[in-house]
Amino acid sequence: MLSKIPDHEKFNIIDQIRRASTSVVLNITEGCSRKSELERKRYFEIARGSVVELDSCFDIIIECNYIK
């Protein structure tokens, strides 16, 4: 169950989740278009970094008791 996220946090954390999740999809897509395996791996690593960022955002939400 979601508790109300305070307005001062809502715009920051939700915006960050949107940007990071978009980054995951776009970097995987762009990586798939690369012919070089080295380039593909680089884009996949960037996407992985965004997944870790999302995980951290959800940790913050849980730690602040915005989700029960």
Short mmCIF file of N, CA and C in Angstrom, two decimals:
data_model
loop_
_atom_site.label_atom_id
_atom_site.label_comp_id
_atom_site.label_asym_id
_atom_site.label_seq_id
_atom_site.Cartn_x
_atom_site.Cartn_y
_atom_site.Cartn_z
N MET A 1 0.84 -1.17 0.00
CA MET A 1 0.00 0.00 0.00
C MET A 1 0.89 1.25 0.00
N LEU A 2 0.54 2.20 -0.82
CA LEU A 2 1.29 3.45 -0.89
C LEU A 2 0.75 4.46 0.09
N SER A 3 1.64 5.02 0.86
CA SER A 3 1.28 6.18 1.66
C SER A 3 1.51 7.40 0.78
N LYS A 4 1.06 8.52 1.22
CA LYS A 4 1.27 9.73 0.43
C LYS A 4 2.73 10.14 0.48
N ILE A 5 3.30 10.29 -0.68
CA ILE A 5 4.67 10.80 -0.77
C ILE A 5 4.58 12.32 -0.65
N PRO A 6 5.35 12.91 0.26
CA PRO A 6 5.30 14.37 0.40
C PRO A 6 5.62 15.05 -0.94
N ASP A 7 4.95 16.17 -1.19
CA ASP A 7 5.12 16.87 -2.45
C ASP A 7 6.58 17.20 -2.75
N HIS A 8 7.34 17.61 -1.73
CA HIS A 8 8.74 17.97 -1.96
C HIS A 8 9.58 16.77 -2.40
N GLU A 9 9.13 15.57 -2.07
CA GLU A 9 9.84 14.36 -2.49
C GLU A 9 9.24 13.77 -3.75
N LYS A 10 7.93 13.89 -3.87
CA LYS A 10 7.22 13.22 -4.97
C LYS A 10 7.80 13.60 -6.33
N PHE A 11 7.97 14.89 -6.56
CA PHE A 11 8.43 15.33 -7.87
C PHE A 11 9.86 14.89 -8.12
N ASN A 12 10.69 14.91 -7.09
CA ASN A 12 12.08 14.49 -7.25
C ASN A 12 12.21 13.00 -7.50
N ILE A 13 11.63 12.20 -6.62
CA ILE A 13 11.83 10.74 -6.70
C ILE A 13 11.09 10.14 -7.90
N ILE A 14 9.88 10.61 -8.15
CA ILE A 14 9.12 10.06 -9.28
C ILE A 14 9.76 10.47 -10.59
N ASP A 15 10.22 11.70 -10.68
CA ASP A 15 10.92 12.14 -11.89
C ASP A 15 12.19 11.32 -12.11
N GLN A 16 12.91 11.04 -11.04
CA GLN A 16 14.13 10.24 -11.16
C GLN A 16 13.82 8.82 -11.61
N ILE A 17 12.74 8.24 -11.09
CA ILE A 17 12.33 6.89 -11.50
C ILE A 17 11.95 6.88 -12.98
N ARG A 18 11.24 7.90 -13.42
CA ARG A 18 10.86 7.99 -14.84
C ARG A 18 12.10 8.09 -15.74
N ARG A 19 13.03 8.96 -15.35
CA ARG A 19 14.23 9.14 -16.17
C ARG A 19 15.09 7.87 -16.21
N ALA A 20 15.26 7.24 -15.06
CA ALA A 20 16.09 6.04 -15.00
C ALA A 20 15.45 4.88 -15.78
N SER A 21 14.13 4.72 -15.65
CA SER A 21 13.47 3.62 -16.36
C SER A 21 13.49 3.85 -17.87
N THR A 22 13.34 5.10 -18.29
CA THR A 22 13.45 5.42 -19.71
C THR A 22 14.86 5.15 -20.20
N SER A 23 15.84 5.49 -19.40
CA SER A 23 17.24 5.26 -19.75
C SER A 23 17.53 3.78 -19.97
N VAL A 24 16.95 2.92 -19.13
CA VAL A 24 17.15 1.47 -19.29
C VAL A 24 16.70 1.04 -20.67
N VAL A 25 15.48 1.37 -21.03
CA VAL A 25 14.91 0.94 -22.31
C VAL A 25 15.69 1.52 -23.49
N LEU A 26 15.99 2.81 -23.42
CA LEU A 26 16.68 3.46 -24.54
C LEU A 26 18.11 2.94 -24.72
N ASN A 27 18.81 2.69 -23.64
CA ASN A 27 20.17 2.18 -23.76
C ASN A 27 20.22 0.74 -24.27
N ILE A 28 19.27 -0.07 -23.85
CA ILE A 28 19.20 -1.44 -24.39
C ILE A 28 18.89 -1.39 -25.88
N THR A 29 17.93 -0.56 -26.26
CA THR A 29 17.56 -0.42 -27.67
C THR A 29 18.74 0.06 -28.50
N GLU A 30 19.40 1.11 -28.01
CA GLU A 30 20.54 1.63 -28.77
C GLU A 30 21.68 0.63 -28.81
N GLY A 31 21.90 -0.07 -27.72
CA GLY A 31 22.95 -1.09 -27.69
C GLY A 31 22.71 -2.20 -28.70
N CYS A 32 21.45 -2.59 -28.82
CA CYS A 32 21.11 -3.65 -29.79
C CYS A 32 21.37 -3.23 -31.23
N SER A 33 21.40 -1.93 -31.48
CA SER A 33 21.61 -1.46 -32.85
C SER A 33 23.10 -1.38 -33.21
N ARG A 34 23.97 -1.55 -32.24
CA ARG A 34 25.42 -1.43 -32.49
C ARG A 34 25.99 -2.72 -33.06
N LYS A 35 26.86 -2.57 -34.02
CA LYS A 35 27.46 -3.74 -34.65
C LYS A 35 28.62 -4.30 -33.84
N SER A 36 29.33 -3.42 -33.16
CA SER A 36 30.48 -3.82 -32.36
C SER A 36 30.03 -4.40 -31.02
N GLU A 37 30.55 -5.56 -30.67
CA GLU A 37 30.21 -6.18 -29.39
C GLU A 37 30.64 -5.29 -28.23
N LEU A 38 31.77 -4.64 -28.37
CA LEU A 38 32.27 -3.75 -27.32
C LEU A 38 31.30 -2.58 -27.10
N GLU A 39 30.82 -2.01 -28.19
CA GLU A 39 29.84 -0.91 -28.07
C GLU A 39 28.55 -1.40 -27.44
N ARG A 40 28.06 -2.56 -27.89
CA ARG A 40 26.82 -3.12 -27.32
C ARG A 40 26.95 -3.29 -25.82
N LYS A 41 28.07 -3.87 -25.40
CA LYS A 41 28.29 -4.10 -23.97
C LYS A 41 28.30 -2.79 -23.19
N ARG A 42 28.86 -1.75 -23.77
CA ARG A 42 28.91 -0.46 -23.10
C ARG A 42 27.50 0.09 -22.85
N TYR A 43 26.64 0.00 -23.85
CA TYR A 43 25.26 0.47 -23.66
C TYR A 43 24.51 -0.39 -22.65
N PHE A 44 24.77 -1.70 -22.66
CA PHE A 44 24.13 -2.58 -21.69
C PHE A 44 24.61 -2.27 -20.27
N GLU A 45 25.87 -1.92 -20.12
CA GLU A 45 26.39 -1.53 -18.80
C GLU A 45 25.75 -0.23 -18.32
N ILE A 46 25.54 0.70 -19.22
CA ILE A 46 24.86 1.94 -18.84
C ILE A 46 23.43 1.63 -18.41
N ALA A 47 22.75 0.75 -19.13
CA ALA A 47 21.39 0.35 -18.77
C ALA A 47 21.39 -0.33 -17.40
N ARG A 48 22.37 -1.16 -17.16
CA ARG A 48 22.48 -1.83 -15.86
C ARG A 48 22.65 -0.81 -14.73
N GLY A 49 23.43 0.21 -14.98
CA GLY A 49 23.60 1.28 -13.99
C GLY A 49 22.28 1.96 -13.67
N SER A 50 21.45 2.14 -14.67
CA SER A 50 20.14 2.75 -14.45
C SER A 50 19.22 1.83 -13.66
N VAL A 51 19.36 0.52 -13.85
CA VAL A 51 18.58 -0.44 -13.06
C VAL A 51 18.99 -0.35 -11.59
N VAL A 52 20.28 -0.24 -11.33
CA VAL A 52 20.78 -0.10 -9.96
C VAL A 52 20.25 1.21 -9.36
N GLU A 53 20.20 2.25 -10.17
CA GLU A 53 19.66 3.54 -9.72
C GLU A 53 18.18 3.39 -9.34
N LEU A 54 17.41 2.67 -10.14
CA LEU A 54 16.01 2.42 -9.82
C LEU A 54 15.88 1.66 -8.51
N ASP A 55 16.72 0.66 -8.32
CA ASP A 55 16.70 -0.12 -7.09
C ASP A 55 16.94 0.80 -5.88
N SER A 56 17.86 1.72 -6.03
CA SER A 56 18.15 2.66 -4.94
C SER A 56 16.97 3.58 -4.68
N CYS A 57 16.30 4.01 -5.73
CA CYS A 57 15.11 4.85 -5.56
C CYS A 57 14.04 4.11 -4.76
N PHE A 58 13.83 2.84 -5.08
CA PHE A 58 12.82 2.07 -4.37
C PHE A 58 13.25 1.80 -2.93
N ASP A 59 14.55 1.63 -2.70
CA ASP A 59 15.05 1.51 -1.32
C ASP A 59 14.72 2.76 -0.52
N ILE A 60 14.92 3.92 -1.13
CA ILE A 60 14.61 5.19 -0.45
C ILE A 60 13.12 5.26 -0.12
N ILE A 61 12.29 4.89 -1.08
CA ILE A 61 10.84 4.92 -0.86
C ILE A 61 10.44 4.01 0.30
N ILE A 62 11.05 2.84 0.34
CA ILE A 62 10.73 1.89 1.42
C ILE A 62 11.27 2.39 2.76
N GLU A 63 12.50 2.87 2.77
CA GLU A 63 13.12 3.37 4.01
C GLU A 63 12.35 4.57 4.59
N CYS A 64 11.78 5.37 3.74
CA CYS A 64 11.01 6.56 4.20
C CYS A 64 9.57 6.20 4.51
N ASN A 65 9.26 4.90 4.44
CA ASN A 65 7.90 4.40 4.74
C ASN A 65 6.82 4.98 3.83
N TYR A 66 7.19 5.24 2.57
CA TYR A 66 6.18 5.66 1.60
C TYR A 66 5.40 4.47 1.08
N ILE A 67 5.95 3.28 1.29
CA ILE A 67 5.27 2.01 0.93
C ILE A 67 5.23 1.16 2.18
N LYS A 68 4.09 0.57 2.43
CA LYS A 68 3.96 -0.32 3.60
C LYS A 68 3.80 -1.74 3.13
#
